């Protein structure tokens, strides 16, 4: 979980490097709609930050970021298989398929 890592941007860069084009990462994080991401004082409850919808896409660029709530995107069975409770938001970080030959 990225919010529990002191340097989430380095972790994201490494995930991007090793992920094949078209691949994706499901990241379970603390998330707030309508807010900017913010650092938490003294690693509150083992979390270093809370992500916000206002800037999460920029934070994890060049990934394409989607926020998946319980009501959309990730169905109940997929959540069960991954051990993700239904009330927990999930960030989907996708590595786009890169075009070849400059097109």
PDB file of N, CA and C in Angstrom:
ATOM      1  N   UNK A   1       0.843  -1.177   0.000  1.00  0.00           N
ATOM      2  CA  UNK A   1       0.000   0.000   0.000  1.00  0.00           C
ATOM      3  C   UNK A   1       0.885   1.236   0.000  1.00  0.00           C
ATOM      4  N   UNK A   2       0.668   2.079  -0.967  1.00  0.00           N
ATOM      5  CA  UNK A   2       1.569   3.205  -1.208  1.00  0.00           C
ATOM      6  C   UNK A   2       1.567   4.252  -0.110  1.00  0.00           C
ATOM      7  N   UNK A   3       0.447   4.438   0.569  1.00  0.00           N
ATOM      8  CA  UNK A   3       0.401   5.457   1.618  1.00  0.00           C
ATOM      9  C   UNK A   3       1.196   5.074   2.861  1.00  0.00           C
ATOM     10  N   UNK A   4       1.627   3.833   2.958  1.00  0.00           N
ATOM     11  CA  UNK A   4       2.423   3.354   4.095  1.00  0.00           C
ATOM     12  C   UNK A   4       3.919   3.336   3.795  1.00  0.00           C
ATOM     13  N   UNK A   5       4.307   3.846   2.649  1.00  0.00           N
ATOM     14  CA  UNK A   5       5.715   3.856   2.256  1.00  0.00           C
ATOM     15  C   UNK A   5       6.258   5.277   2.331  1.00  0.00           C
ATOM     16  N   UNK A   6       7.423   5.440   2.947  1.00  0.00           N
ATOM     17  CA  UNK A   6       7.975   6.790   3.078  1.00  0.00           C
ATOM     18  C   UNK A   6       8.181   7.498   1.733  1.00  0.00           C
ATOM     19  N   UNK A   7       8.607   6.778   0.715  1.00  0.00           N
ATOM     20  CA  UNK A   7       8.882   7.401  -0.582  1.00  0.00           C
ATOM     21  C   UNK A   7       8.053   6.722  -1.672  1.00  0.00           C
ATOM     22  N   UNK A   8       6.788   7.070  -1.746  1.00  0.00           N
ATOM     23  CA  UNK A   8       5.872   6.432  -2.688  1.00  0.00           C
ATOM     24  C   UNK A   8       6.212   6.720  -4.147  1.00  0.00           C
ATOM     25  N   UNK A   9       6.811   7.856  -4.418  1.00  0.00           N
ATOM     26  CA  UNK A   9       7.127   8.196  -5.815  1.00  0.00           C
ATOM     27  C   UNK A   9       8.233   7.306  -6.370  1.00  0.00           C
ATOM     28  N   UNK A  10       9.239   6.997  -5.570  1.00  0.00           N
ATOM     29  CA  UNK A  10      10.282   6.063  -6.023  1.00  0.00           C
ATOM     30  C   UNK A  10       9.701   4.670  -6.236  1.00  0.00           C
ATOM     31  N   UNK A  11       8.811   4.247  -5.350  1.00  0.00           N
ATOM     32  CA  UNK A  11       8.161   2.949  -5.492  1.00  0.00           C
ATOM     33  C   UNK A  11       7.350   2.913  -6.785  1.00  0.00           C
ATOM     34  N   UNK A  12       6.601   3.982  -7.055  1.00  0.00           N
ATOM     35  CA  UNK A  12       5.791   4.054  -8.279  1.00  0.00           C
ATOM     36  C   UNK A  12       6.678   4.017  -9.526  1.00  0.00           C
ATOM     37  N   UNK A  13       7.813   4.712  -9.484  1.00  0.00           N
ATOM     38  CA  UNK A  13       8.736   4.684 -10.640  1.00  0.00           C
ATOM     39  C   UNK A  13       9.239   3.265 -10.893  1.00  0.00           C
ATOM     40  N   UNK A  14       9.553   2.542  -9.828  1.00  0.00           N
ATOM     41  CA  UNK A  14      10.036   1.170  -9.988  1.00  0.00           C
ATOM     42  C   UNK A  14       8.926   0.253 -10.503  1.00  0.00           C
ATOM     43  N   UNK A  15       7.712   0.425 -10.008  1.00  0.00           N
ATOM     44  CA  UNK A  15       6.597  -0.371 -10.521  1.00  0.00           C
ATOM     45  C   UNK A  15       6.401  -0.100 -12.007  1.00  0.00           C
ATOM     46  N   UNK A  16       6.494   1.161 -12.389  1.00  0.00           N
ATOM     47  CA  UNK A  16       6.329   1.524 -13.802  1.00  0.00           C
ATOM     48  C   UNK A  16       7.429   0.879 -14.651  1.00  0.00           C
ATOM     49  N   UNK A  17       8.636   0.888 -14.139  1.00  0.00           N
ATOM     50  CA  UNK A  17       9.774   0.336 -14.881  1.00  0.00           C
ATOM     51  C   UNK A  17       9.593  -1.155 -15.148  1.00  0.00           C
ATOM     52  N   UNK A  18       9.140  -1.914 -14.164  1.00  0.00           N
ATOM     53  CA  UNK A  18       9.069  -3.365 -14.322  1.00  0.00           C
ATOM     54  C   UNK A  18       7.745  -3.857 -14.916  1.00  0.00           C
ATOM     55  N   UNK A  19       6.747  -3.011 -14.956  1.00  0.00           N
ATOM     56  CA  UNK A  19       5.446  -3.415 -15.483  1.00  0.00           C
ATOM     57  C   UNK A  19       5.460  -3.407 -17.000  1.00  0.00           C
ATOM     58  N   UNK A  20       4.899  -4.429 -17.592  1.00  0.00           N
ATOM     59  CA  UNK A  20       4.850  -4.463 -19.055  1.00  0.00           C
ATOM     60  C   UNK A  20       3.794  -3.482 -19.570  1.00  0.00           C
ATOM     61  N   UNK A  21       3.983  -2.973 -20.787  1.00  0.00           N
ATOM     62  CA  UNK A  21       2.982  -2.082 -21.377  1.00  0.00           C
ATOM     63  C   UNK A  21       1.600  -2.746 -21.385  1.00  0.00           C
ATOM     64  N   UNK A  22       0.606  -1.998 -20.965  1.00  0.00           N
ATOM     65  CA  UNK A  22      -0.747  -2.518 -20.864  1.00  0.00           C
ATOM     66  C   UNK A  22      -1.057  -3.120 -19.500  1.00  0.00           C
ATOM     67  N   UNK A  23      -0.030  -3.286 -18.654  1.00  0.00           N
ATOM     68  CA  UNK A  23      -0.236  -3.849 -17.317  1.00  0.00           C
ATOM     69  C   UNK A  23      -0.799  -2.824 -16.358  1.00  0.00           C
ATOM     70  N   UNK A  24      -1.255  -3.297 -15.208  1.00  0.00           N
ATOM     71  CA  UNK A  24      -1.793  -2.380 -14.212  1.00  0.00           C
ATOM     72  C   UNK A  24      -1.506  -2.879 -12.800  1.00  0.00           C
ATOM     73  N   UNK A  25      -1.557  -1.941 -11.865  1.00  0.00           N
ATOM     74  CA  UNK A  25      -1.345  -2.200 -10.450  1.00  0.00           C
ATOM     75  C   UNK A  25      -2.613  -1.780  -9.722  1.00  0.00           C
ATOM     76  N   UNK A  26      -3.100  -2.618  -8.802  1.00  0.00           N
ATOM     77  CA  UNK A  26      -4.192  -2.230  -7.920  1.00  0.00           C
ATOM     78  C   UNK A  26      -3.557  -1.766  -6.615  1.00  0.00           C
ATOM     79  N   UNK A  27      -3.778  -0.519  -6.252  1.00  0.00           N
ATOM     80  CA  UNK A  27      -3.184   0.039  -5.040  1.00  0.00           C
ATOM     81  C   UNK A  27      -4.281   0.417  -4.056  1.00  0.00           C
ATOM     82  N   UNK A  28      -4.297  -0.234  -2.920  1.00  0.00           N
ATOM     83  CA  UNK A  28      -5.248   0.086  -1.859  1.00  0.00           C
ATOM     84  C   UNK A  28      -4.641   1.222  -1.048  1.00  0.00           C
ATOM     85  N   UNK A  29      -5.353   2.338  -0.953  1.00  0.00           N
ATOM     86  CA  UNK A  29      -4.815   3.531  -0.295  1.00  0.00           C
ATOM     87  C   UNK A  29      -5.906   4.245   0.499  1.00  0.00           C
ATOM     88  N   UNK A  30      -5.469   5.145   1.381  1.00  0.00           N
ATOM     89  CA  UNK A  30      -6.415   6.070   1.997  1.00  0.00           C
ATOM     90  C   UNK A  30      -6.624   7.194   1.000  1.00  0.00           C
ATOM     91  N   UNK A  31      -7.874   7.575   0.804  1.00  0.00           N
ATOM     92  CA  UNK A  31      -8.200   8.468  -0.309  1.00  0.00           C
ATOM     93  C   UNK A  31      -9.337   9.396   0.088  1.00  0.00           C
ATOM     94  N   UNK A  32      -9.235  10.642  -0.381  1.00  0.00           N
ATOM     95  CA  UNK A  32     -10.268  11.632  -0.097  1.00  0.00           C
ATOM     96  C   UNK A  32     -10.668  12.337  -1.389  1.00  0.00           C
ATOM     97  N   UNK A  33     -11.943  12.268  -1.709  1.00  0.00           N
ATOM     98  CA  UNK A  33     -12.477  12.940  -2.898  1.00  0.00           C
ATOM     99  C   UNK A  33     -12.536  14.444  -2.643  1.00  0.00           C
ATOM    100  N   UNK A  34     -12.175  15.227  -3.670  1.00  0.00           N
ATOM    101  CA  UNK A  34     -12.265  16.683  -3.582  1.00  0.00           C
ATOM    102  C   UNK A  34     -11.155  17.336  -2.790  1.00  0.00           C
ATOM    103  N   UNK A  35     -10.068  16.625  -2.533  1.00  0.00           N
ATOM    104  CA  UNK A  35      -8.959  17.176  -1.754  1.00  0.00           C
ATOM    105  C   UNK A  35      -7.644  16.913  -2.472  1.00  0.00           C
ATOM    106  N   UNK A  36      -6.606  17.612  -2.050  1.00  0.00           N
ATOM    107  CA  UNK A  36      -5.258  17.349  -2.530  1.00  0.00           C
ATOM    108  C   UNK A  36      -4.603  16.330  -1.609  1.00  0.00           C
ATOM    109  N   UNK A  37      -3.652  15.595  -2.163  1.00  0.00           N
ATOM    110  CA  UNK A  37      -2.886  14.658  -1.340  1.00  0.00           C
ATOM    111  C   UNK A  37      -2.134  15.446  -0.276  1.00  0.00           C
ATOM    112  N   UNK A  38      -1.987  14.826   0.887  1.00  0.00           N
ATOM    113  CA  UNK A  38      -1.269  15.526   1.958  1.00  0.00           C
ATOM    114  C   UNK A  38      -0.475  14.530   2.791  1.00  0.00           C
ATOM    115  N   UNK A  39       0.646  15.018   3.274  1.00  0.00           N
ATOM    116  CA  UNK A  39       1.489  14.222   4.148  1.00  0.00           C
ATOM    117  C   UNK A  39       0.864  14.225   5.538  1.00  0.00           C
ATOM    118  N   UNK A  40       0.996  13.119   6.265  1.00  0.00           N
ATOM    119  CA  UNK A  40       0.469  13.024   7.619  1.00  0.00           C
ATOM    120  C   UNK A  40       1.610  13.184   8.616  1.00  0.00           C
ATOM    121  N   UNK A  41       1.355  13.868   9.714  1.00  0.00           N
ATOM    122  CA  UNK A  41       2.431  14.092  10.689  1.00  0.00           C
ATOM    123  C   UNK A  41       2.884  12.800  11.349  1.00  0.00           C
ATOM    124  N   UNK A  42       4.179  12.644  11.445  1.00  0.00           N
ATOM    125  CA  UNK A  42       4.819  11.530  12.149  1.00  0.00           C
ATOM    126  C   UNK A  42       4.266  10.161  11.764  1.00  0.00           C
ATOM    127  N   UNK A  43       4.055   9.929  10.508  1.00  0.00           N
ATOM    128  CA  UNK A  43       3.597   8.625  10.022  1.00  0.00           C
ATOM    129  C   UNK A  43       2.432   8.108  10.860  1.00  0.00           C
ATOM    130  N   UNK A  44       1.371   8.867  10.879  1.00  0.00           N
ATOM    131  CA  UNK A  44       0.179   8.539  11.649  1.00  0.00           C
ATOM    132  C   UNK A  44      -0.355   7.151  11.303  1.00  0.00           C
ATOM    133  N   UNK A  45      -0.454   6.282  12.310  1.00  0.00           N
ATOM    134  CA  UNK A  45      -1.016   4.939  12.126  1.00  0.00           C
ATOM    135  C   UNK A  45      -0.297   4.173  11.012  1.00  0.00           C
ATOM    136  N   UNK A  46       1.010   4.357  10.907  1.00  0.00           N
ATOM    137  CA  UNK A  46       1.856   3.727   9.889  1.00  0.00           C
ATOM    138  C   UNK A  46       1.563   4.234   8.477  1.00  0.00           C
ATOM    139  N   UNK A  47       0.824   5.310   8.354  1.00  0.00           N
ATOM    140  CA  UNK A  47       0.562   5.924   7.050  1.00  0.00           C
ATOM    141  C   UNK A  47       1.326   7.233   6.963  1.00  0.00           C
ATOM    142  N   UNK A  48       1.902   7.479   5.815  1.00  0.00           N
ATOM    143  CA  UNK A  48       2.658   8.703   5.604  1.00  0.00           C
ATOM    144  C   UNK A  48       1.848   9.784   4.906  1.00  0.00           C
ATOM    145  N   UNK A  49       0.759   9.387   4.235  1.00  0.00           N
ATOM    146  CA  UNK A  49      -0.012  10.383   3.496  1.00  0.00           C
ATOM    147  C   UNK A  49      -1.423   9.900   3.233  1.00  0.00           C
ATOM    148  N   UNK A  50      -2.268  10.865   2.881  1.00  0.00           N
ATOM    149  CA  UNK A  50      -3.605  10.573   2.386  1.00  0.00           C
ATOM    150  C   UNK A  50      -3.660  11.154   0.983  1.00  0.00           C
ATOM    151  N   UNK A  51      -4.085  10.340   0.036  1.00  0.00           N
ATOM    152  CA  UNK A  51      -4.175  10.788  -1.346  1.00  0.00           C
ATOM    153  C   UNK A  51      -5.496  11.500  -1.577  1.00  0.00           C
ATOM    154  N   UNK A  52      -5.483  12.458  -2.496  1.00  0.00           N
ATOM    155  CA  UNK A  52      -6.683  13.202  -2.829  1.00  0.00           C
ATOM    156  C   UNK A  52      -6.935  13.194  -4.322  1.00  0.00           C
ATOM    157  N   UNK A  53      -8.195  13.311  -4.674  1.00  0.00           N
ATOM    158  CA  UNK A  53      -8.584  13.250  -6.084  1.00  0.00           C
ATOM    159  C   UNK A  53      -8.050  14.432  -6.896  1.00  0.00           C
ATOM    160  N   UNK A  54      -7.728  15.529  -6.243  1.00  0.00           N
ATOM    161  CA  UNK A  54      -7.286  16.727  -6.964  1.00  0.00           C
ATOM    162  C   UNK A  54      -5.927  16.575  -7.642  1.00  0.00           C
ATOM    163  N   UNK A  55      -5.052  15.730  -7.106  1.00  0.00           N
ATOM    164  CA  UNK A  55      -3.692  15.669  -7.650  1.00  0.00           C
ATOM    165  C   UNK A  55      -3.096  14.266  -7.770  1.00  0.00           C
ATOM    166  N   UNK A  56      -3.901  13.238  -7.525  1.00  0.00           N
ATOM    167  CA  UNK A  56      -3.344  11.880  -7.525  1.00  0.00           C
ATOM    168  C   UNK A  56      -2.831  11.472  -8.909  1.00  0.00           C
ATOM    169  N   UNK A  57      -3.477  11.921  -9.972  1.00  0.00           N
ATOM    170  CA  UNK A  57      -3.014  11.569 -11.321  1.00  0.00           C
ATOM    171  C   UNK A  57      -1.637  12.164 -11.600  1.00  0.00           C
ATOM    172  N   UNK A  58      -1.426  13.387 -11.178  1.00  0.00           N
ATOM    173  CA  UNK A  58      -0.122  14.037 -11.364  1.00  0.00           C
ATOM    174  C   UNK A  58       0.949  13.354 -10.516  1.00  0.00           C
ATOM    175  N   UNK A  59       0.597  12.957  -9.326  1.00  0.00           N
ATOM    176  CA  UNK A  59       1.558  12.338  -8.407  1.00  0.00           C
ATOM    177  C   UNK A  59       2.151  11.053  -8.978  1.00  0.00           C
ATOM    178  N   UNK A  60       1.326  10.286  -9.696  1.00  0.00           N
ATOM    179  CA  UNK A  60       1.784   8.997 -10.217  1.00  0.00           C
ATOM    180  C   UNK A  60       2.002   8.981 -11.724  1.00  0.00           C
ATOM    181  N   UNK A  61       2.136  10.140 -12.338  1.00  0.00           N
ATOM    182  CA  UNK A  61       2.463  10.195 -13.754  1.00  0.00           C
ATOM    183  C   UNK A  61       3.790   9.498 -13.974  1.00  0.00           C
ATOM    184  N   UNK A  62       4.031   8.688 -14.976  1.00  0.00           N
ATOM    185  CA  UNK A  62       3.291   8.551 -16.228  1.00  0.00           C
ATOM    186  C   UNK A  62       2.193   7.492 -16.221  1.00  0.00           C
ATOM    187  N   UNK A  63       1.890   6.880 -15.055  1.00  0.00           N
ATOM    188  CA  UNK A  63       0.755   5.971 -15.009  1.00  0.00           C
ATOM    189  C   UNK A  63      -0.529   6.725 -15.367  1.00  0.00           C
ATOM    190  N   UNK A  64      -1.482   6.017 -15.915  1.00  0.00           N
ATOM    191  CA  UNK A  64      -2.843   6.524 -16.039  1.00  0.00           C
ATOM    192  C   UNK A  64      -3.559   6.052 -14.781  1.00  0.00           C
ATOM    193  N   UNK A  65      -4.122   6.978 -14.018  1.00  0.00           N
ATOM    194  CA  UNK A  65      -4.697   6.660 -12.715  1.00  0.00           C
ATOM    195  C   UNK A  65      -6.215   6.710 -12.771  1.00  0.00           C
ATOM    196  N   UNK A  66      -6.850   5.666 -12.275  1.00  0.00           N
ATOM    197  CA  UNK A  66      -8.300   5.626 -12.098  1.00  0.00           C
ATOM    198  C   UNK A  66      -8.574   5.295 -10.641  1.00  0.00           C
ATOM    199  N   UNK A  67      -9.590   5.933 -10.081  1.00  0.00           N
ATOM    200  CA  UNK A  67     -10.023   5.627  -8.722  1.00  0.00           C
ATOM    201  C   UNK A  67     -11.237   4.724  -8.830  1.00  0.00           C
ATOM    202  N   UNK A  68     -11.154   3.559  -8.210  1.00  0.00           N
ATOM    203  CA  UNK A  68     -12.243   2.589  -8.269  1.00  0.00           C
ATOM    204  C   UNK A  68     -12.910   2.539  -6.899  1.00  0.00           C
ATOM    205  N   UNK A  69     -14.163   2.948  -6.844  1.00  0.00           N
ATOM    206  CA  UNK A  69     -14.942   2.881  -5.604  1.00  0.00           C
ATOM    207  C   UNK A  69     -15.697   1.565  -5.553  1.00  0.00           C
ATOM    208  N   UNK A  70     -16.313   1.303  -4.426  1.00  0.00           N
ATOM    209  CA  UNK A  70     -17.044   0.050  -4.247  1.00  0.00           C
ATOM    210  C   UNK A  70     -18.153  -0.105  -5.274  1.00  0.00           C
ATOM    211  N   UNK A  71     -18.747   0.997  -5.697  1.00  0.00           N
ATOM    212  CA  UNK A  71     -19.911   0.933  -6.586  1.00  0.00           C
ATOM    213  C   UNK A  71     -19.550   0.720  -8.058  1.00  0.00           C
ATOM    214  N   UNK A  72     -18.286   0.904  -8.425  1.00  0.00           N
ATOM    215  CA  UNK A  72     -17.958   0.784  -9.845  1.00  0.00           C
ATOM    216  C   UNK A  72     -16.597   0.131 -10.075  1.00  0.00           C
ATOM    217  N   UNK A  73     -16.430  -0.397 -11.244  1.00  0.00           N
ATOM    218  CA  UNK A  73     -15.129  -0.871 -11.687  1.00  0.00           C
ATOM    219  C   UNK A  73     -14.673  -2.235 -11.195  1.00  0.00           C
ATOM    220  N   UNK A  74     -14.468  -2.395  -9.920  1.00  0.00           N
ATOM    221  CA  UNK A  74     -13.928  -3.638  -9.377  1.00  0.00           C
ATOM    222  C   UNK A  74     -15.072  -4.389  -8.711  1.00  0.00           C
ATOM    223  N   UNK A  75     -15.490  -5.482  -9.320  1.00  0.00           N
ATOM    224  CA  UNK A  75     -16.676  -6.177  -8.812  1.00  0.00           C
ATOM    225  C   UNK A  75     -16.400  -6.928  -7.512  1.00  0.00           C
ATOM    226  N   UNK A  76     -17.465  -7.379  -6.894  1.00  0.00           N
ATOM    227  CA  UNK A  76     -17.395  -8.043  -5.587  1.00  0.00           C
ATOM    228  C   UNK A  76     -16.455  -9.256  -5.605  1.00  0.00           C
ATOM    229  N   UNK A  77     -16.513 -10.068  -6.643  1.00  0.00           N
ATOM    230  CA  UNK A  77     -15.664 -11.259  -6.722  1.00  0.00           C
ATOM    231  C   UNK A  77     -14.191 -10.882  -6.859  1.00  0.00           C
ATOM    232  N   UNK A  78     -13.895  -9.875  -7.665  1.00  0.00           N
ATOM    233  CA  UNK A  78     -12.507  -9.429  -7.809  1.00  0.00           C
ATOM    234  C   UNK A  78     -11.980  -8.900  -6.479  1.00  0.00           C
ATOM    235  N   UNK A  79     -12.794  -8.157  -5.759  1.00  0.00           N
ATOM    236  CA  UNK A  79     -12.388  -7.665  -4.444  1.00  0.00           C
ATOM    237  C   UNK A  79     -12.152  -8.833  -3.480  1.00  0.00           C
ATOM    238  N   UNK A  80     -13.029  -9.828  -3.508  1.00  0.00           N
ATOM    239  CA  UNK A  80     -12.875 -10.989  -2.636  1.00  0.00           C
ATOM    240  C   UNK A  80     -11.569 -11.714  -2.936  1.00  0.00           C
ATOM    241  N   UNK A  81     -11.288 -11.937  -4.216  1.00  0.00           N
ATOM    242  CA  UNK A  81     -10.071 -12.650  -4.607  1.00  0.00           C
ATOM    243  C   UNK A  81      -8.812 -11.897  -4.177  1.00  0.00           C
ATOM    244  N   UNK A  82      -8.863 -10.572  -4.209  1.00  0.00           N
ATOM    245  CA  UNK A  82      -7.704  -9.763  -3.851  1.00  0.00           C
ATOM    246  C   UNK A  82      -7.666  -9.388  -2.368  1.00  0.00           C
ATOM    247  N   UNK A  83      -8.741  -9.733  -1.633  1.00  0.00           N
ATOM    248  CA  UNK A  83      -8.785  -9.409  -0.209  1.00  0.00           C
ATOM    249  C   UNK A  83      -9.008  -7.935   0.066  1.00  0.00           C
ATOM    250  N   UNK A  84      -9.736  -7.257  -0.824  1.00  0.00           N
ATOM    251  CA  UNK A  84      -9.972  -5.818  -0.680  1.00  0.00           C
ATOM    252  C   UNK A  84     -11.417  -5.598  -0.229  1.00  0.00           C
ATOM    253  N   UNK A  85     -11.633  -5.056   0.971  1.00  0.00           N
ATOM    254  CA  UNK A  85     -13.002  -4.793   1.414  1.00  0.00           C
ATOM    255  C   UNK A  85     -13.744  -3.851   0.466  1.00  0.00           C
ATOM    256  N   UNK A  86     -15.049  -3.999   0.396  1.00  0.00           N
ATOM    257  CA  UNK A  86     -15.865  -3.212  -0.522  1.00  0.00           C
ATOM    258  C   UNK A  86     -15.865  -1.722  -0.276  1.00  0.00           C
ATOM    259  N   UNK A  87     -15.617  -1.289   0.941  1.00  0.00           N
ATOM    260  CA  UNK A  87     -15.648   0.144   1.262  1.00  0.00           C
ATOM    261  C   UNK A  87     -14.322   0.844   0.996  1.00  0.00           C
ATOM    262  N   UNK A  88     -13.286   0.089   0.646  1.00  0.00           N
ATOM    263  CA  UNK A  88     -11.948   0.658   0.458  1.00  0.00           C
ATOM    264  C   UNK A  88     -11.753   1.087  -0.996  1.00  0.00           C
ATOM    265  N   UNK A  89     -11.384   2.361  -1.224  1.00  0.00           N
ATOM    266  CA  UNK A  89     -11.091   2.780  -2.593  1.00  0.00           C
ATOM    267  C   UNK A  89      -9.790   2.149  -3.087  1.00  0.00           C
ATOM    268  N   UNK A  90      -9.710   1.949  -4.383  1.00  0.00           N
ATOM    269  CA  UNK A  90      -8.541   1.339  -5.004  1.00  0.00           C
ATOM    270  C   UNK A  90      -8.080   2.249  -6.139  1.00  0.00           C
ATOM    271  N   UNK A  91      -6.789   2.497  -6.201  1.00  0.00           N
ATOM    272  CA  UNK A  91      -6.229   3.211  -7.351  1.00  0.00           C
ATOM    273  C   UNK A  91      -5.780   2.161  -8.358  1.00  0.00           C
ATOM    274  N   UNK A  92      -6.184   2.326  -9.594  1.00  0.00           N
ATOM    275  CA  UNK A  92      -5.674   1.490 -10.675  1.00  0.00           C
ATOM    276  C   UNK A  92      -4.629   2.308 -11.406  1.00  0.00           C
ATOM    277  N   UNK A  93      -3.385   1.848 -11.366  1.00  0.00           N
ATOM    278  CA  UNK A  93      -2.279   2.511 -12.060  1.00  0.00           C
ATOM    279  C   UNK A  93      -1.982   1.693 -13.303  1.00  0.00           C
ATOM    280  N   UNK A  94      -2.256   2.281 -14.475  1.00  0.00           N
ATOM    281  CA  UNK A  94      -2.073   1.556 -15.739  1.00  0.00           C
ATOM    282  C   UNK A  94      -0.898   2.118 -16.517  1.00  0.00           C
ATOM    283  N   UNK A  95      -0.108   1.202 -17.065  1.00  0.00           N
ATOM    284  CA  UNK A  95       0.974   1.592 -17.964  1.00  0.00           C
ATOM    285  C   UNK A  95       0.441   1.463 -19.378  1.00  0.00           C
ATOM    286  N   UNK A  96       0.374   2.588 -20.074  1.00  0.00           N
ATOM    287  CA  UNK A  96      -0.182   2.578 -21.435  1.00  0.00           C
ATOM    288  C   UNK A  96       0.692   1.757 -22.364  1.00  0.00           C
ATOM    289  N   UNK A  97       0.035   1.203 -23.377  1.00  0.00           N
ATOM    290  CA  UNK A  97       0.754   0.494 -24.424  1.00  0.00           C
ATOM    291  C   UNK A  97       1.461   1.562 -25.237  1.00  0.00           C
ATOM    292  N   UNK A  98       2.767   1.444 -25.322  1.00  0.00           N
ATOM    293  CA  UNK A  98       3.550   2.446 -26.038  1.00  0.00           C
ATOM    294  C   UNK A  98       3.489   2.198 -27.532  1.00  0.00           C
ATOM    295  N   UNK A  99       3.362   3.287 -28.263  1.00  0.00           N
ATOM    296  CA  UNK A  99       3.321   3.156 -29.720  1.00  0.00           C
ATOM    297  C   UNK A  99       4.721   2.874 -30.240  1.00  0.00           C
ATOM    298  N   UNK A 100       4.791   2.208 -31.353  1.00  0.00           N
ATOM    299  CA  UNK A 100       6.091   1.877 -31.964  1.00  0.00           C
ATOM    300  C   UNK A 100       6.281   2.724 -33.209  1.00  0.00           C
ATOM    301  N   UNK A 101       7.515   3.058 -33.468  1.00  0.00           N
ATOM    302  CA  UNK A 101       7.834   3.794 -34.673  1.00  0.00           C
ATOM    303  C   UNK A 101       7.399   5.256 -34.636  1.00  0.00           C
ATOM    304  N   UNK A 102       7.181   5.803 -33.421  1.00  0.00           N
ATOM    305  CA  UNK A 102       6.867   7.214 -33.294  1.00  0.00           C
ATOM    306  C   UNK A 102       5.456   7.570 -33.700  1.00  0.00           C
ATOM    307  N   UNK A 103       4.574   6.603 -33.896  1.00  0.00           N
ATOM    308  CA  UNK A 103       3.203   6.907 -34.299  1.00  0.00           C
ATOM    309  C   UNK A 103       2.272   6.790 -33.144  1.00  0.00           C
TER     310      UNK A 103
END
